[in-house]
């Protein structure tokens, strides 16, 4: 016989047990939530202590001429090997430089489509992890900058294979410099393209590369000599403290494009110094060769001054005499290297001309298929030269 009383009693007990179990589960969940909240809060507090300073990443300015992404960079290198591999290998094997580890190089910074094989020809033999990049300050006039080294305050620069760390030696170098010869100016650094062009190639060869970016605006040769000494001394002090070897642990890359030639597309300026046409362009190229000779072979301050006499007006250092945009970065960088070498007691630095090309003497790389392009035209009346020189 069905006993309703027993059933009701059991049902009531089961309901009570269910309520108790449910309450216990709720208590357990609340306790767990409370503990996890404390844990997360503790973690967040710890993170906050480490992230009070916002991480600053310098983004790419020229997203047309230069690679932003790993697949773009991989494709660029594959295209160079496939289409210009013979020229590249000729440059790398020239005078036995294939296995050389440069202390200093002068590298182009124009669109990858135009410069092509010249980038790896000069940058492949950079073996060091920490690179001091001496760049051009193309728009220094807009910011009224001259007679100062321009540093940045970024923590990283965007690279195709991930962010590139700014080396801690940047702040150490600045600490050892007189305050009146440098400035930290992110506005100048973030609008300048001459450093960012080189970083993807450095990162391609070494994913752990670290950099220091120093831009060189207008300055006279006398000012360069006054600044190069303290800069070399600061670098030497930092290197000694870290027991670093020049060429193995750190190196310098000086950014420069050679002559900007032609009578069209230069903002109303006529840079066709020898006129236009094939013979004129050939004369301009030979003139670039003469300039390269001043900073090749065993070099010294007198030869560097000769370079400046080729490129800068004697009575106004702000004006071009011959349109190398590295008319300040090259002599300042090489003077610094010369003085650094003296301080380190090294053998005289020797410059090897790895190669020279321009934007119209070889077929450009096809880059539209990887979302890239060119930022300026290239034809007989508008072209740019590219000089590659390595020093050891």
mmCIF file of C-alpha atoms in Angstrom:
data_model
loop_
_atom_site.group_PDB
_atom_site.id
_atom_site.type_symbol
_atom_site.label_atom_id
_atom_site.label_comp_id
_atom_site.label_asym_id
_atom_site.label_seq_id
_atom_site.Cartn_x
_atom_site.Cartn_y
_atom_site.Cartn_z
ATOM 1 C CA UNK A 1 0.000 0.000 0.000
ATOM 2 C CA UNK A 2 1.333 3.345 -0.911
ATOM 3 C CA UNK A 3 2.366 5.291 2.252
ATOM 4 C CA UNK A 4 1.938 8.950 1.444
ATOM 5 C CA UNK A 5 3.287 10.007 4.820
ATOM 6 C CA UNK A 6 6.581 8.138 4.321
ATOM 7 C CA UNK A 7 6.844 9.447 0.777
ATOM 8 C CA UNK A 8 6.173 13.004 1.910
ATOM 9 C CA UNK A 9 8.710 12.672 4.701
ATOM 10 C CA UNK A 10 11.377 11.272 2.385
ATOM 11 C CA UNK A 11 10.568 13.866 -0.231
ATOM 12 C CA UNK A 12 10.875 16.639 2.340
ATOM 13 C CA UNK A 13 14.228 15.246 3.505
ATOM 14 C CA UNK A 14 15.446 15.012 -0.082
ATOM 15 C CA UNK A 15 14.344 18.573 -0.763
ATOM 16 C CA UNK A 16 16.090 19.801 2.395
ATOM 17 C CA UNK A 17 19.256 17.897 1.454
ATOM 18 C CA UNK A 18 19.063 19.385 -2.031
ATOM 19 C CA UNK A 19 18.690 22.885 -0.565
ATOM 20 C CA UNK A 20 21.621 22.292 1.798
ATOM 21 C CA UNK A 21 23.776 20.886 -1.013
ATOM 22 C CA UNK A 22 22.818 23.775 -3.249
ATOM 23 C CA UNK A 23 23.668 26.286 -0.518
ATOM 24 C CA UNK A 24 26.977 24.535 0.106
ATOM 25 C CA UNK A 25 27.785 24.654 -3.586
ATOM 26 C CA UNK A 26 26.912 28.343 -3.698
ATOM 27 C CA UNK A 27 29.132 28.965 -0.656
ATOM 28 C CA UNK A 28 31.969 27.052 -2.310
ATOM 29 C CA UNK A 29 31.536 28.993 -5.549
ATOM 30 C CA UNK A 30 31.456 32.305 -3.687
ATOM 31 C CA UNK A 31 34.545 31.331 -1.708
ATOM 32 C CA UNK A 32 36.363 30.255 -4.855
ATOM 33 C CA UNK A 33 35.336 33.462 -6.609
ATOM 34 C CA UNK A 34 36.512 35.534 -3.649
ATOM 35 C CA UNK A 35 39.880 33.767 -3.550
ATOM 36 C CA UNK A 36 40.356 33.994 -7.305
ATOM 37 C CA UNK A 37 39.417 37.677 -7.190
ATOM 38 C CA UNK A 38 42.062 38.267 -4.542
ATOM 39 C CA UNK A 39 44.584 36.317 -6.633
ATOM 40 C CA UNK A 40 43.766 38.184 -9.846
ATOM 41 C CA UNK A 41 43.762 41.470 -7.977
ATOM 42 C CA UNK A 42 47.176 40.623 -6.584
ATOM 43 C CA UNK A 43 48.420 39.753 -10.064
ATOM 44 C CA UNK A 44 46.999 42.948 -11.475
ATOM 45 C CA UNK A 45 48.612 44.960 -8.725
ATOM 46 C CA UNK A 46 51.900 43.332 -9.581
ATOM 47 C CA UNK A 47 51.371 44.064 -13.264
ATOM 48 C CA UNK A 48 50.458 47.633 -12.539
ATOM 49 C CA UNK A 49 53.758 48.147 -10.800
ATOM 50 C CA UNK A 50 55.507 46.908 -13.960
ATOM 51 C CA UNK A 51 53.369 48.821 -16.451
ATOM 52 C CA UNK A 52 53.057 52.229 -14.837
ATOM 53 C CA UNK A 53 55.217 53.409 -17.754
ATOM 54 C CA UNK A 54 53.381 52.929 -21.021
ATOM 55 C CA UNK A 55 55.293 50.775 -23.492
ATOM 56 C CA UNK A 56 56.114 52.947 -26.498
ATOM 57 C CA UNK A 57 56.366 51.251 -29.889
ATOM 58 C CA UNK A 58 57.566 53.262 -32.854
ATOM 59 C CA UNK A 59 55.323 52.367 -35.811
ATOM 60 C CA UNK A 60 56.363 52.136 -39.465
ATOM 61 C CA UNK A 61 55.969 55.420 -41.376
ATOM 62 C CA UNK A 62 56.544 54.211 -44.930
ATOM 63 C CA UNK A 63 54.175 51.277 -45.326
ATOM 64 C CA UNK A 64 54.515 51.327 -49.116
ATOM 65 C CA UNK A 65 58.227 51.169 -49.818
ATOM 66 C CA UNK A 66 59.233 49.001 -46.838
ATOM 67 C CA UNK A 67 58.100 45.642 -45.450
ATOM 68 C CA UNK A 68 55.748 45.653 -42.448
ATOM 69 C CA UNK A 69 55.020 41.937 -42.126
ATOM 70 C CA UNK A 70 57.050 38.750 -41.969
ATOM 71 C CA UNK A 71 55.499 37.332 -45.131
ATOM 72 C CA UNK A 72 56.351 40.526 -47.011
ATOM 73 C CA UNK A 73 59.955 40.384 -45.864
ATOM 74 C CA UNK A 74 60.263 36.685 -46.656
ATOM 75 C CA UNK A 75 58.884 37.397 -50.116
ATOM 76 C CA UNK A 76 61.268 40.322 -50.669
ATOM 77 C CA UNK A 77 64.257 38.130 -49.849
ATOM 78 C CA UNK A 78 62.964 35.342 -52.093
ATOM 79 C CA UNK A 79 62.464 37.811 -54.956
ATOM 80 C CA UNK A 80 65.976 39.210 -54.513
ATOM 81 C CA UNK A 81 67.469 35.720 -54.534
ATOM 82 C CA UNK A 82 65.429 34.677 -57.555
ATOM 83 C CA UNK A 83 65.694 37.829 -59.672
ATOM 84 C CA UNK A 84 68.946 39.434 -58.501
ATOM 85 C CA UNK A 85 70.788 36.544 -56.875
ATOM 86 C CA UNK A 86 73.681 36.655 -59.325
ATOM 87 C CA UNK A 87 74.374 40.331 -58.609
ATOM 88 C CA UNK A 88 74.024 39.751 -54.875
ATOM 89 C CA UNK A 89 76.476 36.856 -54.871
ATOM 90 C CA UNK A 90 78.945 38.884 -56.942
ATOM 91 C CA UNK A 91 78.894 41.630 -54.325
ATOM 92 C CA UNK A 92 79.184 39.208 -51.405
ATOM 93 C CA UNK A 93 82.127 37.370 -52.953
ATOM 94 C CA UNK A 94 83.881 40.591 -53.970
ATOM 95 C CA UNK A 95 87.308 40.837 -52.305
ATOM 96 C CA UNK A 96 86.397 37.987 -49.960
ATOM 97 C CA UNK A 97 83.771 39.939 -47.995
ATOM 98 C CA UNK A 98 81.363 36.998 -47.895
ATOM 99 C CA UNK A 99 82.498 36.037 -44.397
ATOM 100 C CA UNK A 100 83.400 39.484 -43.092
ATOM 101 C CA UNK A 101 81.781 40.896 -39.954
ATOM 102 C CA UNK A 102 81.589 44.649 -40.468
ATOM 103 C CA UNK A 103 82.185 47.159 -37.677
ATOM 104 C CA UNK A 104 80.522 49.950 -39.653
ATOM 105 C CA UNK A 105 78.557 50.110 -42.894
ATOM 106 C CA UNK A 106 77.012 52.797 -45.062
ATOM 107 C CA UNK A 107 73.656 51.516 -46.341
ATOM 108 C CA UNK A 108 70.914 52.872 -48.633
ATOM 109 C CA UNK A 109 67.391 53.473 -47.338
ATOM 110 C CA UNK A 110 65.221 53.861 -50.459
ATOM 111 C CA UNK A 111 62.249 51.706 -51.535
ATOM 112 C CA UNK A 112 62.969 47.973 -51.537
ATOM 113 C CA UNK A 113 61.719 47.728 -55.123
ATOM 114 C CA UNK A 114 64.548 50.017 -56.247
ATOM 115 C CA UNK A 115 67.432 49.175 -53.904
ATOM 116 C CA UNK A 116 66.825 45.424 -54.071
ATOM 117 C CA UNK A 117 69.982 43.321 -53.723
ATOM 118 C CA UNK A 118 72.058 46.211 -52.364
ATOM 119 C CA UNK A 119 70.351 45.868 -48.969
ATOM 120 C CA UNK A 120 71.483 42.295 -48.238
ATOM 121 C CA UNK A 121 74.807 42.905 -50.014
ATOM 122 C CA UNK A 122 75.793 45.385 -47.320
ATOM 123 C CA UNK A 123 73.695 44.287 -44.317
ATOM 124 C CA UNK A 124 74.122 40.508 -44.410
ATOM 125 C CA UNK A 125 77.610 40.827 -42.948
ATOM 126 C CA UNK A 126 76.451 42.672 -39.856
ATOM 127 C CA UNK A 127 77.058 39.998 -37.212
ATOM 128 C CA UNK A 128 76.509 41.978 -34.005
ATOM 129 C CA UNK A 129 73.318 41.854 -31.941
ATOM 130 C CA UNK A 130 73.283 45.541 -30.943
ATOM 131 C CA UNK A 131 73.229 48.072 -33.775
ATOM 132 C CA UNK A 132 73.744 51.818 -33.453
ATOM 133 C CA UNK A 133 71.876 53.317 -36.409
ATOM 134 C CA UNK A 134 73.039 56.746 -37.560
ATOM 135 C CA UNK A 135 70.161 58.130 -39.592
ATOM 136 C CA UNK A 136 69.250 61.117 -41.722
ATOM 137 C CA UNK A 137 66.872 63.795 -40.429
ATOM 138 C CA UNK A 138 65.116 64.676 -43.690
ATOM 139 C CA UNK A 139 62.569 67.002 -42.094
ATOM 140 C CA UNK A 140 64.832 68.679 -39.546
ATOM 141 C CA UNK A 141 64.134 72.078 -41.085
ATOM 142 C CA UNK A 142 60.432 71.828 -40.202
ATOM 143 C CA UNK A 143 61.349 71.265 -36.559
ATOM 144 C CA UNK A 144 64.205 73.811 -36.506
ATOM 145 C CA UNK A 145 66.732 71.142 -35.575
ATOM 146 C CA UNK A 146 70.466 71.502 -36.134
ATOM 147 C CA UNK A 147 73.809 70.967 -34.359
ATOM 148 C CA UNK A 148 72.370 68.206 -32.131
ATOM 149 C CA UNK A 149 72.165 64.424 -32.071
ATOM 150 C CA UNK A 150 68.528 63.306 -32.028
ATOM 151 C CA UNK A 151 67.611 60.295 -29.870
ATOM 152 C CA UNK A 152 64.198 58.737 -29.211
ATOM 153 C CA UNK A 153 62.417 57.464 -26.085
ATOM 154 C CA UNK A 154 60.728 54.416 -27.637
ATOM 155 C CA UNK A 155 60.925 51.004 -26.005
ATOM 156 C CA UNK A 156 60.515 49.119 -29.291
ATOM 157 C CA UNK A 157 60.403 49.700 -33.029
ATOM 158 C CA UNK A 158 57.917 47.699 -35.063
ATOM 159 C CA UNK A 159 59.616 45.055 -37.172
ATOM 160 C CA UNK A 160 58.192 42.478 -39.584
ATOM 161 C CA UNK A 161 59.056 39.610 -37.230
ATOM 162 C CA UNK A 162 57.831 41.322 -34.076
ATOM 163 C CA UNK A 163 58.842 44.407 -32.159
ATOM 164 C CA UNK A 164 62.554 45.227 -32.151
ATOM 165 C CA UNK A 165 63.873 46.151 -28.730
ATOM 166 C CA UNK A 166 65.637 49.449 -28.213
ATOM 167 C CA UNK A 167 68.892 48.573 -26.492
ATOM 168 C CA UNK A 168 69.466 49.723 -22.933
ATOM 169 C CA UNK A 169 72.749 51.241 -24.066
ATOM 170 C CA UNK A 170 70.801 54.156 -25.564
ATOM 171 C CA UNK A 171 70.206 55.648 -22.138
ATOM 172 C CA UNK A 172 73.728 54.744 -21.029
ATOM 173 C CA UNK A 173 75.197 56.563 -24.026
ATOM 174 C CA UNK A 174 73.077 59.646 -23.332
ATOM 175 C CA UNK A 175 74.123 59.569 -19.680
ATOM 176 C CA UNK A 176 77.753 59.953 -20.756
ATOM 177 C CA UNK A 177 77.105 62.747 -23.284
ATOM 178 C CA UNK A 178 77.243 66.496 -22.609
ATOM 179 C CA UNK A 179 73.661 67.717 -22.326
ATOM 180 C CA UNK A 180 74.111 70.402 -24.974
ATOM 181 C CA UNK A 181 74.934 68.052 -27.881
ATOM 182 C CA UNK A 182 71.833 65.879 -27.955
ATOM 183 C CA UNK A 183 68.064 65.982 -27.678
ATOM 184 C CA UNK A 184 65.359 63.362 -27.209
ATOM 185 C CA UNK A 185 62.785 64.129 -29.886
ATOM 186 C CA UNK A 186 60.179 61.491 -30.741
ATOM 187 C CA UNK A 187 58.455 63.858 -33.161
ATOM 188 C CA UNK A 188 61.540 63.869 -35.380
ATOM 189 C CA UNK A 189 62.150 60.153 -34.938
ATOM 190 C CA UNK A 190 58.611 59.086 -35.790
ATOM 191 C CA UNK A 191 58.479 60.977 -39.117
ATOM 192 C CA UNK A 192 61.902 59.847 -40.356
ATOM 193 C CA UNK A 193 62.170 56.861 -42.709
ATOM 194 C CA UNK A 194 65.939 56.374 -43.029
ATOM 195 C CA UNK A 195 66.242 54.089 -39.993
ATOM 196 C CA UNK A 196 63.065 52.036 -40.367
ATOM 197 C CA UNK A 197 64.119 51.005 -43.891
ATOM 198 C CA UNK A 198 67.113 49.093 -42.545
ATOM 199 C CA UNK A 199 65.560 47.392 -39.514
ATOM 200 C CA UNK A 200 63.667 44.628 -41.396
ATOM 201 C CA UNK A 201 66.887 43.384 -43.016
ATOM 202 C CA UNK A 202 68.752 43.427 -39.706
ATOM 203 C CA UNK A 203 65.874 41.518 -38.108
ATOM 204 C CA UNK A 204 65.714 39.067 -41.017
ATOM 205 C CA UNK A 205 69.291 38.004 -40.283
ATOM 206 C CA UNK A 206 68.981 38.210 -36.487
ATOM 207 C CA UNK A 207 65.588 37.975 -34.772
ATOM 208 C CA UNK A 208 67.158 39.137 -31.486
ATOM 209 C CA UNK A 209 68.653 42.332 -32.881
ATOM 210 C CA UNK A 210 68.493 45.430 -30.672
ATOM 211 C CA UNK A 211 68.909 48.985 -31.893
ATOM 212 C CA UNK A 212 69.757 52.549 -30.955
ATOM 213 C CA UNK A 213 68.536 55.227 -33.372
ATOM 214 C CA UNK A 214 70.481 58.493 -33.631
ATOM 215 C CA UNK A 215 69.458 61.053 -36.260
ATOM 216 C CA UNK A 216 71.810 63.730 -37.570
ATOM 217 C CA UNK A 217 70.240 67.039 -38.685
ATOM 218 C CA UNK A 218 72.026 70.013 -40.242
ATOM 219 C CA UNK A 219 75.508 70.649 -38.861
ATOM 220 C CA UNK A 220 78.839 72.004 -40.042
ATOM 221 C CA UNK A 221 81.942 69.850 -40.245
ATOM 222 C CA UNK A 222 83.435 71.688 -37.259
ATOM 223 C CA UNK A 223 80.348 70.865 -35.206
ATOM 224 C CA UNK A 224 80.555 67.225 -36.315
ATOM 225 C CA UNK A 225 84.132 67.033 -35.039
ATOM 226 C CA UNK A 226 83.079 68.508 -31.690
ATOM 227 C CA UNK A 227 80.193 66.032 -31.335
ATOM 228 C CA UNK A 228 81.904 62.902 -32.700
ATOM 229 C CA UNK A 229 84.524 62.841 -29.942
ATOM 230 C CA UNK A 230 82.094 62.764 -26.993
ATOM 231 C CA UNK A 231 79.806 60.317 -28.814
ATOM 232 C CA UNK A 232 82.723 57.965 -29.478
ATOM 233 C CA UNK A 233 83.838 58.277 -25.859
ATOM 234 C CA UNK A 234 80.337 57.471 -24.598
ATOM 235 C CA UNK A 235 80.088 54.395 -26.837
ATOM 236 C CA UNK A 236 83.563 53.274 -25.783
ATOM 237 C CA UNK A 237 82.697 53.640 -22.092
ATOM 238 C CA UNK A 238 79.532 51.579 -22.474
ATOM 239 C CA UNK A 239 81.321 48.922 -24.537
ATOM 240 C CA UNK A 240 84.121 48.629 -21.977
ATOM 241 C CA UNK A 241 81.663 48.312 -19.105
ATOM 242 C CA UNK A 242 79.961 45.442 -20.919
ATOM 243 C CA UNK A 243 83.206 43.894 -22.170
ATOM 244 C CA UNK A 244 81.844 44.178 -25.705
ATOM 245 C CA UNK A 245 83.840 43.646 -28.875
ATOM 246 C CA UNK A 246 83.204 45.978 -31.790
ATOM 247 C CA UNK A 247 81.934 44.015 -34.766
ATOM 248 C CA UNK A 248 80.884 40.992 -32.708
ATOM 249 C CA UNK A 249 78.752 42.520 -29.945
ATOM 250 C CA UNK A 250 77.890 45.897 -31.444
ATOM 251 C CA UNK A 251 78.180 47.602 -34.821
ATOM 252 C CA UNK A 252 77.213 50.854 -36.530
ATOM 253 C CA UNK A 253 74.982 51.288 -39.588
ATOM 254 C CA UNK A 254 75.011 54.694 -41.280
ATOM 255 C CA UNK A 255 71.954 55.416 -43.404
ATOM 256 C CA UNK A 256 72.340 57.281 -46.686
ATOM 257 C CA UNK A 257 71.075 57.501 -50.240
ATOM 258 C CA UNK A 258 73.547 58.796 -52.819
ATOM 259 C CA UNK A 259 72.797 61.373 -55.505
ATOM 260 C CA UNK A 260 69.199 62.428 -56.108
ATOM 261 C CA UNK A 261 69.421 63.296 -59.777
ATOM 262 C CA UNK A 262 67.287 64.867 -62.495
ATOM 263 C CA UNK A 263 65.278 67.925 -63.422
ATOM 264 C CA UNK A 264 61.804 66.609 -62.622
ATOM 265 C CA UNK A 265 59.909 65.671 -59.480
ATOM 266 C CA UNK A 266 62.172 67.315 -56.911
ATOM 267 C CA UNK A 267 59.769 69.937 -55.615
ATOM 268 C CA UNK A 268 60.734 72.478 -58.245
ATOM 269 C CA UNK A 269 64.487 71.962 -57.754
ATOM 270 C CA UNK A 270 66.761 71.100 -60.670
ATOM 271 C CA UNK A 271 69.280 68.449 -59.642
ATOM 272 C CA UNK A 272 70.428 67.658 -63.185
ATOM 273 C CA UNK A 273 73.940 68.938 -62.477
ATOM 274 C CA UNK A 274 75.355 67.529 -65.726
ATOM 275 C CA UNK A 275 72.162 67.937 -67.729
ATOM 276 C CA UNK A 276 69.869 65.091 -68.733
ATOM 277 C CA UNK A 277 70.153 62.012 -70.893
ATOM 278 C CA UNK A 278 72.371 58.927 -70.897
ATOM 279 C CA UNK A 279 75.740 60.724 -70.968
ATOM 280 C CA UNK A 280 74.698 63.115 -68.209
ATOM 281 C CA UNK A 281 73.440 60.275 -66.028
ATOM 282 C CA UNK A 282 76.710 58.404 -66.568
ATOM 283 C CA UNK A 283 78.656 61.504 -65.524
ATOM 284 C CA UNK A 284 76.568 61.749 -62.365
ATOM 285 C CA UNK A 285 77.284 58.109 -61.558
ATOM 286 C CA UNK A 286 81.037 58.618 -62.033
ATOM 287 C CA UNK A 287 80.858 61.646 -59.750
ATOM 288 C CA UNK A 288 79.240 59.452 -57.102
ATOM 289 C CA UNK A 289 82.164 57.035 -57.516
ATOM 290 C CA UNK A 290 84.583 59.891 -56.804
ATOM 291 C CA UNK A 291 82.679 60.714 -53.626
ATOM 292 C CA UNK A 292 82.767 57.081 -52.524
ATOM 293 C CA UNK A 293 86.561 57.094 -52.923
ATOM 294 C CA UNK A 294 86.860 59.782 -50.243
ATOM 295 C CA UNK A 295 85.446 57.400 -47.637
ATOM 296 C CA UNK A 296 86.837 54.099 -48.943
ATOM 297 C CA UNK A 297 90.182 52.458 -48.229
ATOM 298 C CA UNK A 298 92.061 53.620 -45.120
ATOM 299 C CA UNK A 299 90.277 56.796 -44.120
ATOM 300 C CA UNK A 300 90.894 59.689 -41.735
ATOM 301 C CA UNK A 301 89.243 63.008 -40.789
ATOM 302 C CA UNK A 302 90.828 64.782 -43.773
ATOM 303 C CA UNK A 303 89.184 62.350 -46.199
ATOM 304 C CA UNK A 304 85.877 62.688 -44.365
ATOM 305 C CA UNK A 305 86.163 66.459 -44.670
ATOM 306 C CA UNK A 306 86.763 65.983 -48.401
ATOM 307 C CA UNK A 307 83.459 64.075 -48.544
ATOM 308 C CA UNK A 308 81.737 67.075 -46.945
ATOM 309 C CA UNK A 309 83.378 69.431 -49.441
ATOM 310 C CA UNK A 310 81.812 67.357 -52.224
ATOM 311 C CA UNK A 311 78.317 67.391 -50.730
ATOM 312 C CA UNK A 312 77.787 70.579 -48.671
ATOM 313 C CA UNK A 313 78.056 74.236 -49.689
ATOM 314 C CA UNK A 314 81.147 75.822 -48.157
ATOM 315 C CA UNK A 315 79.434 79.041 -47.097
ATOM 316 C CA UNK A 316 76.162 77.489 -45.923
ATOM 317 C CA UNK A 317 76.263 73.989 -44.437
ATOM 318 C CA UNK A 318 72.466 73.766 -44.685
ATOM 319 C CA UNK A 319 72.579 73.689 -48.492
ATOM 320 C CA UNK A 320 73.338 70.806 -50.827
ATOM 321 C CA UNK A 321 76.358 71.008 -53.078
ATOM 322 C CA UNK A 322 75.724 67.460 -54.321
ATOM 323 C CA UNK A 323 72.507 65.741 -53.331
ATOM 324 C CA UNK A 324 73.498 62.903 -50.994
ATOM 325 C CA UNK A 325 70.845 62.970 -48.271
ATOM 326 C CA UNK A 326 73.433 61.464 -45.898
ATOM 327 C CA UNK A 327 75.621 64.544 -46.157
ATOM 328 C CA UNK A 328 75.504 64.814 -42.357
ATOM 329 C CA UNK A 329 74.900 61.235 -41.204
ATOM 330 C CA UNK A 330 77.850 59.834 -43.184
ATOM 331 C CA UNK A 331 80.600 62.207 -41.981
ATOM 332 C CA UNK A 332 79.289 62.319 -38.398
ATOM 333 C CA UNK A 333 79.049 58.528 -38.292
ATOM 334 C CA UNK A 334 82.485 57.980 -39.821
ATOM 335 C CA UNK A 335 84.146 60.603 -37.612
ATOM 336 C CA UNK A 336 82.626 58.861 -34.596
ATOM 337 C CA UNK A 337 83.877 55.491 -35.840
ATOM 338 C CA UNK A 338 87.361 56.912 -36.456
ATOM 339 C CA UNK A 339 87.592 58.396 -32.969
ATOM 340 C CA UNK A 340 86.104 55.273 -31.391
ATOM 341 C CA UNK A 341 88.711 53.163 -33.152
ATOM 342 C CA UNK A 342 91.456 55.453 -31.838
ATOM 343 C CA UNK A 343 90.134 55.183 -28.285
ATOM 344 C CA UNK A 344 89.944 51.392 -28.549
ATOM 345 C CA UNK A 345 93.462 51.187 -29.934
ATOM 346 C CA UNK A 346 92.407 49.324 -33.059
ATOM 347 C CA UNK A 347 94.091 49.124 -36.438
ATOM 348 C CA UNK A 348 93.127 51.821 -38.921
ATOM 349 C CA UNK A 349 89.616 51.191 -40.247
ATOM 350 C CA UNK A 350 89.497 50.215 -43.907
ATOM 351 C CA UNK A 351 86.467 50.893 -46.100
ATOM 352 C CA UNK A 352 85.484 48.467 -48.864
ATOM 353 C CA UNK A 353 83.130 49.688 -51.585
ATOM 354 C CA UNK A 354 80.729 46.741 -51.701
ATOM 355 C CA UNK A 355 78.753 48.156 -54.576
ATOM 356 C CA UNK A 356 76.898 50.969 -56.261
ATOM 357 C CA UNK A 357 73.626 51.009 -58.170
ATOM 358 C CA UNK A 358 70.760 53.357 -58.826
ATOM 359 C CA UNK A 359 67.022 53.226 -59.298
ATOM 360 C CA UNK A 360 67.194 53.019 -63.111
ATOM 361 C CA UNK A 361 70.188 50.766 -63.869
ATOM 362 C CA UNK A 362 68.403 47.455 -63.199
ATOM 363 C CA UNK A 363 64.812 46.151 -63.302
ATOM 364 C CA UNK A 364 62.925 46.975 -60.124
ATOM 365 C CA UNK A 365 61.524 44.206 -57.965
ATOM 366 C CA UNK A 366 57.845 43.436 -58.550
ATOM 367 C CA UNK A 367 56.271 44.138 -55.154
ATOM 368 C CA UNK A 368 52.649 45.070 -55.878
ATOM 369 C CA UNK A 369 51.633 41.432 -55.412
ATOM 370 C CA UNK A 370 52.679 41.629 -51.747
ATOM 371 C CA UNK A 371 50.920 44.913 -50.993
ATOM 372 C CA UNK A 372 53.956 47.153 -51.453
ATOM 373 C CA UNK A 373 54.987 49.712 -54.039
ATOM 374 C CA UNK A 374 57.195 52.730 -54.692
ATOM 375 C CA UNK A 375 57.040 56.186 -53.161
ATOM 376 C CA UNK A 376 58.596 58.069 -56.084
ATOM 377 C CA UNK A 377 59.121 57.540 -59.817
ATOM 378 C CA UNK A 378 62.337 56.262 -61.392
ATOM 379 C CA UNK A 379 63.280 57.313 -64.927
ATOM 380 C CA UNK A 380 66.030 59.238 -66.742
ATOM 381 C CA UNK A 381 64.926 62.603 -65.355
ATOM 382 C CA UNK A 382 64.397 61.399 -61.771
ATOM 383 C CA UNK A 383 66.580 58.775 -60.090
ATOM 384 C CA UNK A 384 68.523 58.009 -56.905
ATOM 385 C CA UNK A 385 71.940 56.425 -56.370
ATOM 386 C CA UNK A 386 72.788 53.737 -53.790
ATOM 387 C CA UNK A 387 76.263 53.342 -52.288
ATOM 388 C CA UNK A 388 77.231 50.414 -50.072
ATOM 389 C CA UNK A 389 80.483 50.579 -48.087
ATOM 390 C CA UNK A 390 81.674 48.300 -45.281
ATOM 391 C CA UNK A 391 84.410 49.009 -42.715
ATOM 392 C CA UNK A 392 86.522 46.630 -40.663
#
